[in-house]
mmCIF file of C-alpha atoms in Angstrom:
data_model
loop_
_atom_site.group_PDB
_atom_site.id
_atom_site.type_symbol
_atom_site.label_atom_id
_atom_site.label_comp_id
_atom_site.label_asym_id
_atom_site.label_seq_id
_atom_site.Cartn_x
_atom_site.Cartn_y
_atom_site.Cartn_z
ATOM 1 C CA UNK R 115 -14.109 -115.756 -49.538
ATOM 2 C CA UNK R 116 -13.788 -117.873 -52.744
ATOM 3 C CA UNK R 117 -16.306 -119.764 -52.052
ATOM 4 C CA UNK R 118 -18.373 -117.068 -52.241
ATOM 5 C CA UNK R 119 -16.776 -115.375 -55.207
ATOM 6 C CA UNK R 120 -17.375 -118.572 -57.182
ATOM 7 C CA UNK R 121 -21.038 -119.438 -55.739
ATOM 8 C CA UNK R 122 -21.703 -115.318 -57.250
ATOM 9 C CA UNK R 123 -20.173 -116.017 -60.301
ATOM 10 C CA UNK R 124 -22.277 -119.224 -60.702
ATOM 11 C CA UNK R 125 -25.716 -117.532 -59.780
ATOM 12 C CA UNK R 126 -25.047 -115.139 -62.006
ATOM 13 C CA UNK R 127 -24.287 -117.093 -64.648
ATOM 14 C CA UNK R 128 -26.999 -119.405 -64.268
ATOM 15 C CA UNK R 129 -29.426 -116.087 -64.370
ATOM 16 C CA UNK R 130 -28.597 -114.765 -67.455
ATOM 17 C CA UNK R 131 -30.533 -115.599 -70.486
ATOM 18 C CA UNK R 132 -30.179 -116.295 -74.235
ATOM 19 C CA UNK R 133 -30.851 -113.969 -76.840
ATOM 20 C CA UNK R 134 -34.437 -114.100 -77.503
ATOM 21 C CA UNK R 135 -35.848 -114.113 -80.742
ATOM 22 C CA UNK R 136 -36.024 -109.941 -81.256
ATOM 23 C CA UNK R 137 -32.816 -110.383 -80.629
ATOM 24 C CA UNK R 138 -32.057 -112.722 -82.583
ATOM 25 C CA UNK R 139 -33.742 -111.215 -85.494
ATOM 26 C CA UNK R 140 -32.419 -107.707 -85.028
ATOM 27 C CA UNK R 141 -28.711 -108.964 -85.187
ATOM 28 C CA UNK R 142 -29.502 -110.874 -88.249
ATOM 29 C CA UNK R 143 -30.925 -107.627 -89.961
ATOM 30 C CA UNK R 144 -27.735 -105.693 -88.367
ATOM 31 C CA UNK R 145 -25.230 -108.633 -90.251
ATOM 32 C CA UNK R 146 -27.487 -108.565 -93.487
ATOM 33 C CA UNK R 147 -27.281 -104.210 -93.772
ATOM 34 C CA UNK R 148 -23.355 -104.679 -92.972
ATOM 35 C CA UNK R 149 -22.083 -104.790 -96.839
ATOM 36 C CA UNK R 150 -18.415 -106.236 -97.608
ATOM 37 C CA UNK R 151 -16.879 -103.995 -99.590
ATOM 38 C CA UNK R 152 -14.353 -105.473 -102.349
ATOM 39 C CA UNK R 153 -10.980 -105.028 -102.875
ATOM 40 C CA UNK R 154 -12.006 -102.841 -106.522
ATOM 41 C CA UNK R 155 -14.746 -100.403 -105.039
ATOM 42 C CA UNK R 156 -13.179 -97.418 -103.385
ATOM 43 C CA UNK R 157 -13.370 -97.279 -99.821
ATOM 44 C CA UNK R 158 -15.899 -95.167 -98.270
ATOM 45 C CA UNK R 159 -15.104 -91.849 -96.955
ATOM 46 C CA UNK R 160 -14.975 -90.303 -93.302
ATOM 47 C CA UNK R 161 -18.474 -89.006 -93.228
ATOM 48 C CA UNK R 162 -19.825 -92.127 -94.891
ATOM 49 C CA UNK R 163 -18.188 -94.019 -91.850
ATOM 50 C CA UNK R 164 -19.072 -91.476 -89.336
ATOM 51 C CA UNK R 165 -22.453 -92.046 -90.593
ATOM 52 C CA UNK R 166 -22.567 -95.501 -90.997
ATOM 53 C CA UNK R 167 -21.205 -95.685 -87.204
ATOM 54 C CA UNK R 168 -24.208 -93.946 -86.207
ATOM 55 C CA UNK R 169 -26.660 -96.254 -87.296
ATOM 56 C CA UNK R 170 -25.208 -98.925 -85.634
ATOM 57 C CA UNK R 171 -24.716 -97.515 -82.383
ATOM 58 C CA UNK R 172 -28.579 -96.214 -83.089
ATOM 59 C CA UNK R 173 -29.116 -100.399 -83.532
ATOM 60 C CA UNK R 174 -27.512 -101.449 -80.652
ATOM 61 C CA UNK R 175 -29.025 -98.908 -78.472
ATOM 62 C CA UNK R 176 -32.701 -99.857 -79.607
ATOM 63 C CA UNK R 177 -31.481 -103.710 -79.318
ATOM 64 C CA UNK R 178 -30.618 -103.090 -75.427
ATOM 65 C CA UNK R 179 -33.838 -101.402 -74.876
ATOM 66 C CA UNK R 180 -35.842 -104.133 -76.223
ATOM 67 C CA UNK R 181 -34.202 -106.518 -74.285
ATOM 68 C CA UNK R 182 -34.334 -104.217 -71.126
ATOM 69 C CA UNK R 183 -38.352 -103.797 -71.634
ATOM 70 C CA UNK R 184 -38.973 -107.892 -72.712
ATOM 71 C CA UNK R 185 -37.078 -109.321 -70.400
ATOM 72 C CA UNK R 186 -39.554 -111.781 -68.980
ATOM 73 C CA UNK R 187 -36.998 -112.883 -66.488
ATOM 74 C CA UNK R 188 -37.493 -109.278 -64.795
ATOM 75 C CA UNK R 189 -39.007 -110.932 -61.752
ATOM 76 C CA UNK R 190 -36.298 -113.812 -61.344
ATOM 77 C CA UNK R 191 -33.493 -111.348 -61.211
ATOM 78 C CA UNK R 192 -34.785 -109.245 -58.443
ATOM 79 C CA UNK R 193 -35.017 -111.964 -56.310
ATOM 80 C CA UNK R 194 -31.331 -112.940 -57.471
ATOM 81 C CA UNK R 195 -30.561 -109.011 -56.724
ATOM 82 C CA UNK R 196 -32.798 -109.250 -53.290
ATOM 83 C CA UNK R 197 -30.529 -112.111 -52.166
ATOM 84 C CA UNK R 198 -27.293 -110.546 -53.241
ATOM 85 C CA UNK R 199 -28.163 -107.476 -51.443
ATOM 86 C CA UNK R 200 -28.124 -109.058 -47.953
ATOM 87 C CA UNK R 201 -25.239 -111.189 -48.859
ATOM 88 C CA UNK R 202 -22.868 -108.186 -50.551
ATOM 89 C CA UNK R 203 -24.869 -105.123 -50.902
ATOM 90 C CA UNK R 204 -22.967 -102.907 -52.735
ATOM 91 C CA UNK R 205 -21.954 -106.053 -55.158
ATOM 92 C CA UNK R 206 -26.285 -105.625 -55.411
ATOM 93 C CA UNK R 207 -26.427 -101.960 -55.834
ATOM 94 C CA UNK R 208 -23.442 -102.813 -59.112
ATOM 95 C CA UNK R 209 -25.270 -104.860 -60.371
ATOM 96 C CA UNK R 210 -28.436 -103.333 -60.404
ATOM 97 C CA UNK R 211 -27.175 -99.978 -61.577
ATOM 98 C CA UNK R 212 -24.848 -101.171 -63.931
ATOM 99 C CA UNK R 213 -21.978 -98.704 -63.484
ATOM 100 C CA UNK R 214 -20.057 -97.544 -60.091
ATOM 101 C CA UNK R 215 -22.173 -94.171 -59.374
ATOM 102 C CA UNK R 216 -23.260 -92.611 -56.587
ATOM 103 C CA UNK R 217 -25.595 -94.955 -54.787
ATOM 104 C CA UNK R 218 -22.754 -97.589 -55.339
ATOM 105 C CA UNK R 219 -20.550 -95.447 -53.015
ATOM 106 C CA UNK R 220 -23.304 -94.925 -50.846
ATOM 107 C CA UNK R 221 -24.262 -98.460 -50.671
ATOM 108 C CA UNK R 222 -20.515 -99.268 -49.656
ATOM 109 C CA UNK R 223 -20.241 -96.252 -46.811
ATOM 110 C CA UNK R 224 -23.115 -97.661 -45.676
ATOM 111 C CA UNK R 225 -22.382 -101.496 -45.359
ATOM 112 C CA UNK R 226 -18.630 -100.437 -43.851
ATOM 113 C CA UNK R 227 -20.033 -98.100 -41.385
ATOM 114 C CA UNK R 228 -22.952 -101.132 -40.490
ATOM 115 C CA UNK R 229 -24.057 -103.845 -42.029
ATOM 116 C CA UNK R 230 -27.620 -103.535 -41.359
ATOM 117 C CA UNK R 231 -27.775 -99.975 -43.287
ATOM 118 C CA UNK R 232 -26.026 -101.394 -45.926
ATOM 119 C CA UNK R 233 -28.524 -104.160 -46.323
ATOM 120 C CA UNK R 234 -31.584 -101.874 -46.063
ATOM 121 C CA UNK R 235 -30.225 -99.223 -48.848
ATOM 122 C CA UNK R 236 -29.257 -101.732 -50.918
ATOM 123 C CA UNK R 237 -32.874 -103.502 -51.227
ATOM 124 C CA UNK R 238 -34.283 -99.323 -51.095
ATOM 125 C CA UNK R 239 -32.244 -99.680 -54.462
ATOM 126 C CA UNK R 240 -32.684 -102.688 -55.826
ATOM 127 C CA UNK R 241 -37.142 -103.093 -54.989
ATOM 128 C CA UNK R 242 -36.492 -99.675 -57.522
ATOM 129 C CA UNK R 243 -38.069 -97.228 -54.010
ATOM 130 C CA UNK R 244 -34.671 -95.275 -55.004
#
């Protein structure tokens, strides 16, 4: 079992990718509008922060996206997902979703109850028919 643990941990390691160069570029212009404020200005106040906090979360959000949509790698990791999903299905279904939710669960029920439906929901989920 191990084994296996460590052989997932390597694929997945092995499939994920460097920042690319939007990336790159938008967390250079996040560092450069990120100001240090000196010891002898006042410090800024809880609306200013609220705001500020905003905008970055606004940043980060757009960053993910853009990564999500230009990820030319798109095709690699379904097959990496396709694989996983008649190995450990609802390890797949995780991964694909991103969060434990409801076809997680589902995915799990299933591969307990048979591993065959387990297999079968799990690439419904991650070929995107779901």
């Amino acid at each position: 079992m191990k084994n296996i643990l460590f052989f997932l941990c390597f694929i997945s390691m092995i499939s994920m990718q460097p920042l690319s160069s939007a990336a790159a570029s938008m967390a250079s212009q996040v560092a450069a509008n990120e100001q240090i404020n000196p010891a002898n200005q006042p410090s800024k106040s809880r609306s200013e922060k609220r705001a500020d906090r905003k905008v970055f979360k606004h940043t980060i959000k757009a960053l993910v996206k853009k990564l999500r949509v230009g990820n030319p790698d798109a095709s690699q990791n379904t097959v990496l997902l396709a694989i996983l999903s008649i190995l450990l299905p609802p390890l797949a279904v995780y991964l694909h979703q991103g969060e434990v939710n409801n076809k997680f669960w589902l995915s799990l029920v299933l591969t307990l109850l048979g591993w065959l439906p387990g297999i079968i929901y799990a690439l419904v989920v991650v070929l995107g028919a779901v």
